[in-house]
Coordinates of C-alpha atoms and ligand atoms in Angstrom, one line a residue:
X1 CA 149.1 147.5 192.7
X2 CA 152.8 147.4 192.6
X3 CA 154.9 145.5 195.2
X4 CA 156.6 148.4 197.0
X5 CA 153.3 150.1 197.3
X6 CA 151.7 147.0 198.9
X7 CA 154.3 147.1 201.7
X8 CA 153.3 150.6 202.6
X9 CA 149.6 149.8 202.2
X10 CA 149.9 146.9 204.6
X11 CA 151.8 149.1 207.1
X12 CA 149.2 151.8 206.9
X13 CA 146.4 149.2 207.2
X14 CA 148.2 147.8 210.3
X15 CA 148.2 151.2 211.9
X16 CA 144.7 152.0 211.1
X17 CA 143.5 148.5 212.3
X18 CA 145.2 149.1 215.6
X19 CA 143.6 152.6 215.9
X20 CA 140.2 151.3 214.9
X21 CA 140.3 148.3 217.3
X22 CA 141.3 150.5 220.2
X23 CA 139.0 153.5 219.6
X24 CA 135.9 151.7 218.3
X25 CA 136.1 148.2 219.9
X26 CA 132.4 147.7 219.8
X27 CA 132.2 148.5 216.1
X28 CA 134.6 145.9 214.9
X29 CA 131.6 143.6 214.1
X30 CA 130.9 146.0 211.2
X31 CA 134.2 145.2 209.6
X32 CA 134.8 141.7 210.8
X33 CA 133.4 140.3 207.5
X34 CA 136.3 141.9 205.6
X35 CA 138.8 139.9 207.5
X36 CA 136.6 136.7 207.1
X37 CA 136.4 137.4 203.4
X38 CA 140.2 137.6 203.1
X39 CA 140.7 134.4 205.0
X40 CA 138.1 132.7 202.8
X41 CA 140.0 133.9 199.7
X42 CA 143.2 132.3 201.1
X43 CA 141.4 129.1 201.8
X44 CA 139.9 129.0 198.4
X45 CA 143.3 129.1 196.6
X46 CA 145.5 127.1 198.9
X47 CA 144.6 123.5 198.0
X48 CA 144.5 123.8 194.2
X49 CA 147.7 126.0 194.5
X50 CA 149.5 123.3 196.5
X51 CA 148.4 120.4 194.2
X52 CA 149.4 122.2 191.0
X53 CA 152.6 123.4 192.4
X54 CA 153.7 120.0 193.7
X55 CA 152.7 118.2 190.5
X56 CA 154.5 120.8 188.3
X57 CA 157.6 120.6 190.6
X58 CA 157.7 116.8 190.5
X59 CA 157.3 116.8 186.8
X60 CA 160.5 118.9 186.7
X61 CA 162.2 116.4 188.8
X62 CA 160.9 113.5 186.6
X63 CA 162.0 115.3 183.4
X64 CA 165.5 115.4 184.8
X65 CA 165.5 111.8 186.0
X66 CA 167.9 110.9 183.2
X67 CA 170.4 113.1 185.0
X68 CA 170.4 110.3 187.6
X69 CA 173.3 110.9 190.0
X70 CA 173.0 114.7 189.8
X71 CA 169.3 114.5 190.5
X72 CA 169.7 112.3 193.6
X73 CA 172.5 114.5 195.0
X74 CA 170.4 117.7 194.4
X75 CA 167.3 116.2 196.0
X76 CA 169.2 114.8 199.0
X77 CA 170.7 118.3 199.5
X78 CA 167.2 119.9 199.2
X79 CA 165.6 117.6 201.7
X80 CA 168.3 117.7 204.3
X81 CA 168.8 121.5 204.2
X82 CA 165.1 122.0 204.3
X83 CA 164.7 119.6 207.3
X84 CA 167.6 121.4 209.1
X85 CA 165.9 124.8 208.3
X86 CA 162.6 123.6 209.7
X87 CA 164.3 122.3 212.9
X88 CA 166.2 125.6 213.2
X89 CA 162.8 127.5 213.2
X90 CA 161.4 125.2 215.7
X91 CA 164.3 125.4 218.1
X92 CA 164.6 129.2 217.8
X93 CA 160.8 129.7 218.6
X94 CA 160.9 127.1 221.3
X95 CA 163.9 128.9 222.8
X96 CA 162.8 132.5 222.6
X97 CA 159.0 131.7 223.1
X98 CA 157.8 135.0 221.4
X99 CA 154.2 133.7 221.6
X100 CA 154.1 133.3 225.4
X101 CA 154.1 137.2 225.7
X102 CA 150.9 137.3 223.6
X103 CA 147.6 135.9 225.0
X104 CA 145.2 135.4 222.1
X105 CA 141.5 134.7 222.7
X106 CA 139.6 132.4 220.6
X107 CA 136.1 131.1 220.1
X108 CA 137.4 127.6 219.8
X109 CA 137.0 125.3 222.8
X110 CA 140.3 124.8 224.4
X111 CA 139.7 121.1 224.8
X112 CA 139.6 120.7 221.0
X113 CA 142.9 122.6 220.4
X114 CA 146.0 120.8 219.5
X115 CA 146.1 117.8 217.3
X116 CA 144.5 114.5 218.1
X117 CA 147.2 112.2 217.0
X118 CA 147.7 109.5 219.7
X119 CA 150.8 107.9 218.5
X120 CA 153.5 107.9 215.9
X121 CA 151.8 105.1 214.1
X122 CA 148.6 107.1 214.0
X123 CA 150.5 110.0 212.5
X124 CA 151.9 107.8 209.8
X125 CA 148.6 106.1 209.0
X126 CA 146.9 109.6 208.7
X127 CA 149.3 110.6 205.9
X128 CA 147.6 108.2 203.5
X129 CA 144.3 109.7 202.6
X130 CA 141.3 107.5 203.4
X131 CA 139.4 109.0 200.5
X132 CA 141.2 111.6 198.5
X133 CA 138.0 113.1 197.2
X134 CA 136.5 113.7 200.5
X135 CA 139.8 115.0 201.8
X136 CA 139.9 117.5 198.8
X137 CA 136.4 118.5 199.6
X138 CA 136.6 118.9 203.3
X139 CA 140.1 120.1 202.9
X140 CA 142.4 121.9 205.0
X141 CA 143.1 119.7 208.0
X142 CA 144.1 116.9 205.6
X143 CA 147.0 118.8 204.1
X144 CA 149.6 116.1 204.6
X145 CA 147.5 113.5 202.9
X146 CA 146.8 115.8 200.0
X147 CA 150.4 116.5 199.6
X148 CA 151.3 112.8 199.7
X149 CA 148.7 112.1 197.0
X150 CA 150.0 115.0 194.8
X151 CA 153.6 113.7 195.1
X152 CA 152.5 110.2 194.1
X153 CA 150.4 111.6 191.2
X154 CA 153.3 113.8 190.0
X155 CA 155.8 110.8 190.1
X156 CA 153.6 108.5 188.2
X157 CA 152.6 111.2 185.7
X158 CA 156.3 112.0 185.0
X159 CA 156.8 108.2 184.2
X160 CA 153.9 108.1 181.7
X161 CA 154.4 107.6 178.0
X162 CA 155.2 111.1 176.5
X163 CA 152.0 111.4 174.5
X164 CA 149.9 110.8 177.6
X165 CA 152.1 112.7 180.0
X166 CA 152.4 115.9 178.0
X167 CA 148.7 116.5 177.7
X168 CA 148.2 116.3 181.5
X169 CA 151.5 118.0 182.3
X170 CA 150.5 121.0 180.1
X171 CA 147.2 121.1 181.8
X172 CA 148.8 121.2 185.2
X173 CA 151.3 123.9 184.0
X174 CA 148.4 126.1 182.9
X175 CA 146.4 125.3 186.1
X176 CA 149.4 126.3 188.2
X177 CA 149.9 129.6 186.3
X178 CA 146.3 130.5 186.8
X179 CA 146.4 129.6 190.4
X180 CA 149.4 131.8 190.9
X181 CA 147.5 134.7 189.3
X182 CA 144.3 134.1 191.4
X183 CA 146.6 134.0 194.5
X184 CA 148.2 137.3 193.4
X185 CA 144.7 138.7 193.2
X186 CA 143.7 137.6 196.7
X187 CA 147.0 138.8 198.1
X188 CA 146.4 142.3 196.6
X189 CA 143.6 142.6 199.0
X190 CA 145.8 141.9 202.0
X191 CA 145.8 145.6 203.2
X192 CA 142.0 145.2 203.8
X193 CA 142.5 141.8 205.5
X194 CA 145.3 143.2 207.8
X195 CA 143.0 146.2 208.7
X196 CA 140.0 144.1 209.7
X197 CA 141.8 141.2 211.3
X198 CA 144.1 143.6 213.4
X199 CA 141.2 145.7 214.4
X200 CA 139.2 142.8 215.7
X201 CA 142.1 141.4 217.5
X202 CA 143.0 144.7 219.2
X203 CA 139.3 145.4 220.1
X204 CA 139.8 142.6 222.7
X205 CA 142.5 144.6 224.4
X206 CA 140.7 147.9 224.9
X207 CA 141.2 149.3 228.3
X208 CA 144.0 146.7 228.9
X209 CA 147.1 148.6 227.8
X210 CA 149.3 146.0 229.5
X211 CA 148.1 143.3 227.1
X212 CA 148.4 145.6 224.2
X213 CA 152.0 146.2 224.9
X214 CA 152.5 142.5 225.4
X215 CA 151.1 141.8 222.0
X216 CA 153.2 144.4 220.4
X217 CA 156.3 143.0 222.3
X218 CA 155.4 139.5 221.3
X219 CA 155.2 140.4 217.7
X220 CA 158.5 142.2 217.8
X221 CA 160.2 139.2 219.4
X222 CA 158.5 136.9 216.9
X223 CA 159.9 139.0 214.0
X224 CA 163.4 139.1 215.5
X225 CA 163.3 135.3 216.3
X226 CA 162.3 134.3 212.7
X227 CA 164.8 136.8 211.1
X228 CA 167.5 135.6 213.5
X229 CA 166.9 131.9 212.7
X230 CA 166.9 132.7 208.9
X231 CA 170.2 134.5 209.2
X232 CA 171.6 131.6 211.4
X233 CA 170.6 129.1 208.7
X234 CA 172.2 131.1 205.9
X235 CA 175.3 132.4 207.6
X236 CA 176.1 129.5 210.1
X237 CA 174.5 126.3 208.9
X238 CA 174.9 126.6 205.1
X239 CA 178.3 128.3 205.5
X240 CA 179.5 125.4 207.6
X241 CA 178.3 122.9 205.1
X242 CA 180.0 124.8 202.3
X243 CA 183.3 125.1 204.3
X244 CA 183.6 121.8 205.9
X245 CA 181.8 119.4 203.5
X246 CA 182.6 120.8 200.0
X247 CA 185.6 123.0 201.0
X248 CA 184.7 126.3 199.4
X249 CA 185.0 129.8 200.8
X250 CA 181.4 130.7 202.1
X251 CA 182.2 134.4 202.3
X252 CA 183.3 134.5 198.7
X253 CA 180.2 132.6 197.6
X254 CA 178.0 135.0 199.7
X255 CA 179.7 138.1 198.1
X256 CA 179.1 136.7 194.6
X257 CA 175.5 136.1 195.3
X258 CA 174.7 139.7 196.5
X259 CA 172.7 140.6 193.4
X260 CA 170.2 137.6 193.5
X261 CA 170.0 138.0 197.2
X262 CA 169.1 141.7 196.9
X263 CA 166.7 141.0 194.1
X264 CA 165.0 138.3 196.0
X265 CA 164.8 140.4 199.1
X266 CA 163.2 143.3 197.2
X267 CA 160.9 141.3 195.1
X268 CA 159.9 138.6 197.6
X269 CA 159.8 136.1 194.7
X270 CA 162.3 133.4 194.1
X271 CA 160.7 132.7 190.8
X272 CA 161.3 136.2 189.7
X273 CA 164.9 136.0 190.8
X274 CA 165.6 132.8 188.8
X275 CA 167.3 134.4 185.8
X276 CA 169.7 136.4 188.0
X277 CA 170.4 133.4 190.2
X278 CA 171.2 131.2 187.2
X279 CA 173.6 133.8 185.7
X280 CA 175.5 134.6 188.9
X281 CA 176.0 131.0 190.0
X282 CA 177.4 130.2 186.6
X283 CA 179.4 133.3 185.8
X284 CA 180.6 134.2 189.3
X285 CA 180.9 131.0 191.2
X286 CA 182.0 129.2 188.0
X287 CA 179.5 126.3 188.4
X288 CA 179.0 124.5 184.9
X289 CA 176.0 125.2 182.9
X290 CA 175.1 121.5 183.0
X291 CA 174.6 121.7 186.9
X292 CA 173.3 125.3 187.1
X293 CA 170.6 124.8 184.5
X294 CA 169.5 121.7 186.4
X295 CA 169.8 122.4 190.0
X296 CA 168.7 126.1 190.2
X297 CA 165.3 125.7 188.3
X298 CA 164.5 122.5 190.2
X299 CA 165.4 124.1 193.5
X300 CA 163.2 127.2 192.6
X301 CA 160.3 124.8 192.1
X302 CA 160.7 122.6 195.1
X303 CA 163.4 123.8 197.6
X304 CA 162.4 126.4 200.0
X305 CA 164.6 126.5 203.2
X306 CA 163.3 129.9 204.3
X307 CA 159.6 129.1 203.7
X308 CA 159.9 125.8 205.7
X309 CA 161.7 127.5 208.5
X310 CA 159.1 130.3 208.6
X311 CA 156.0 128.0 208.5
X312 CA 157.3 125.9 211.4
X313 CA 158.3 128.8 213.5
X314 CA 155.1 130.8 212.8
X315 CA 152.8 127.8 213.7
X316 CA 154.6 127.3 217.0
X317 CA 154.4 131.0 217.6
X318 CA 150.6 131.0 217.2
X319 CA 150.3 127.8 219.4
X320 CA 152.3 129.5 222.1
X321 CA 150.0 132.6 221.9
X322 CA 147.0 130.4 222.6
X323 CA 148.8 128.7 225.4
X324 CA 148.8 125.3 223.5
X325 CA 151.6 123.0 224.5
X326 CA 152.7 121.0 221.5
X327 CA 153.9 117.5 222.5
X328 CA 156.9 116.0 220.9
X329 CA 154.7 114.0 218.6
X330 CA 152.7 117.1 217.5
X331 CA 156.0 119.0 216.9
X332 CA 157.1 116.0 214.8
X333 CA 153.9 116.2 212.7
X334 CA 154.3 119.9 212.4
X335 CA 157.9 119.5 211.1
X336 CA 156.7 116.9 208.6
X337 CA 153.8 119.1 207.5
X338 CA 155.8 122.3 207.0
X339 CA 158.6 120.4 205.3
X340 CA 156.3 119.0 202.7
X341 CA 154.2 122.1 202.6
X342 CA 157.3 124.1 201.6
X343 CA 157.7 121.9 198.5
X344 CA 154.1 122.9 197.6
X345 CA 154.7 126.7 198.1
X346 CA 155.0 128.7 195.0
X347 CA 157.9 131.1 194.4
X348 CA 155.7 134.2 194.6
X349 CA 155.2 136.8 197.3
X350 CA 153.4 135.6 200.5
X351 CA 153.0 132.0 199.3
X352 CA 153.9 130.8 202.7
X353 CA 151.4 132.9 204.4
X354 CA 148.7 131.6 202.0
X355 CA 149.5 128.1 203.4
X356 CA 149.5 129.1 207.0
X357 CA 145.8 128.6 207.5
X358 CA 145.9 125.0 206.3
X359 CA 149.1 124.3 208.3
X360 CA 147.4 125.6 211.5
X361 CA 144.4 123.6 210.6
X362 CA 146.4 120.4 210.1
X363 CA 147.7 120.6 213.7
X364 CA 144.4 122.0 215.0
X365 CA 145.7 125.4 216.1
X366 CA 143.0 128.1 215.9
X367 CA 143.3 130.3 212.9
X368 CA 142.4 133.7 214.4
X369 CA 146.1 134.2 215.1
X370 CA 146.6 134.7 211.3
X371 CA 146.0 138.4 211.7
X372 CA 149.1 138.7 213.8
X373 CA 151.1 136.8 211.4
X374 CA 149.8 138.8 208.5
X375 CA 150.8 142.0 210.2
X376 CA 154.5 141.4 209.8
X377 CA 154.5 138.9 207.0
X378 CA 155.8 141.2 204.3
X379 CA 159.0 141.9 206.2
X380 CA 159.5 138.2 206.9
X381 CA 158.7 137.3 203.3
X382 CA 161.8 139.3 202.2
X383 CA 164.1 137.4 204.5
X384 CA 162.7 134.0 203.8
X385 CA 162.8 134.5 200.0
X386 CA 166.4 135.5 200.2
X387 CA 167.0 132.3 202.3
X388 CA 165.2 130.3 199.6
X389 CA 167.4 131.6 196.9
X390 CA 170.6 131.3 198.9
X391 CA 169.8 127.7 199.8
X392 CA 169.5 126.9 196.0
X393 CA 172.8 128.5 195.2
X394 CA 174.4 126.5 198.0
X395 CA 172.8 123.3 196.5
X396 CA 174.3 124.1 193.1
X397 CA 177.8 124.7 194.6
X398 CA 177.4 121.4 196.7
X399 CA 176.5 119.3 193.6
X400 CA 179.3 121.0 191.5
X401 CA 181.9 120.2 194.1
X402 CA 180.9 116.6 194.5
X403 CA 181.2 116.4 190.7
X404 CA 184.7 117.6 191.1
X405 CA 184.3 120.9 189.4
X406 CA 186.9 123.6 189.9
X407 CA 185.0 126.7 191.1
X408 CA 186.0 130.4 191.6
X409 CA 185.2 130.2 195.4
Ligands
LIG501 N1 158.0 134.5 198.7 C1 158.6 133.2 198.8 C2 159.4 132.8 197.5 O1 159.1 133.4 196.5 C3 157.6 132.1 199.1 C4 157.1 132.3 200.6 O2 157.8 131.9 201.5 O3 156.1 133.1 200.7 O4 160.2 132.0 197.5

């Protein structure tokens, strides 16, 4: 199934799902299992995908540890730009409240919705897994602990003696490649998932055209809010950083990055765009090979501004749609979870969506809202992948300028 075709298949499935849900609301029980199957497929891949992606990413960092100063600068830029991106997503969705137009119904008891953290201390304590094996087995609402353990594992593996490290590192590399392939397989069934999940969701609205229009309006506002916040992050935040902190011309940089941006936009894969990004940052911006060949691959492995922004914004959107008020503490937990989850997202199409079910779980937001997110995910994936790639190019420029390199921008 090629990628362009998948866009159209999802669009067609969306349309058919809406029609089915409205015309045959009592028959959606026949197809509900298709949506359930698709969600199970996503759940099946997410934990192994996150673990292998984090360990492989950290190994990349570890292997470059001898680059010391460069490594620290790059990682600081990655962390702070991803944190700012996450907060941008949160603020935009809090401001425009796209979810408040939608009223989703759920089978989950409203008293059990929202997370149960009582205090900031509780939240921190919960990051450390009580028992990593039971967390891995029971899974998805313990995402933060699993990510924490994977980061530790990756760090200590990268510090092992070469003869031990390489065996396990190769194993994780192969494991990651296989998980990406299995994820690709699950994603190729997304048109069926969209069809069934949307049909079930819309069957609740039969005879209530007002609510149907509200859902469509809410989805449209959600789409525009996330796209707006991604554009804001690229064109305002990152441009200001380039202009004021490292004194380069952000417009020129943007112009030089057109090819990787278009490639990432159309492929929805920052990994597939990597060769082009490497080439243009070096040839057009004039960043040295020493920095490009270090910062860009590392960023492609662990730095995803667009993914983090999307995950945080999408989770708040679903919470709003269920009428869940997230407290300051819950929003803090969400920011931390999505920030770290973005590190564990692979550079492939729809990787962020694959993670959404565990992110929702980890803050106890019902997962039925995934159908709505899925309906418009392909469009958002294009914008967030371009943001991921652009964030990495800015990181390379930032590191180069702080190393006093003379650039063409
Ligand atoms: N498609 C994105 C990338 O390749 C990941 C995601 O946000 O789904 O960077």
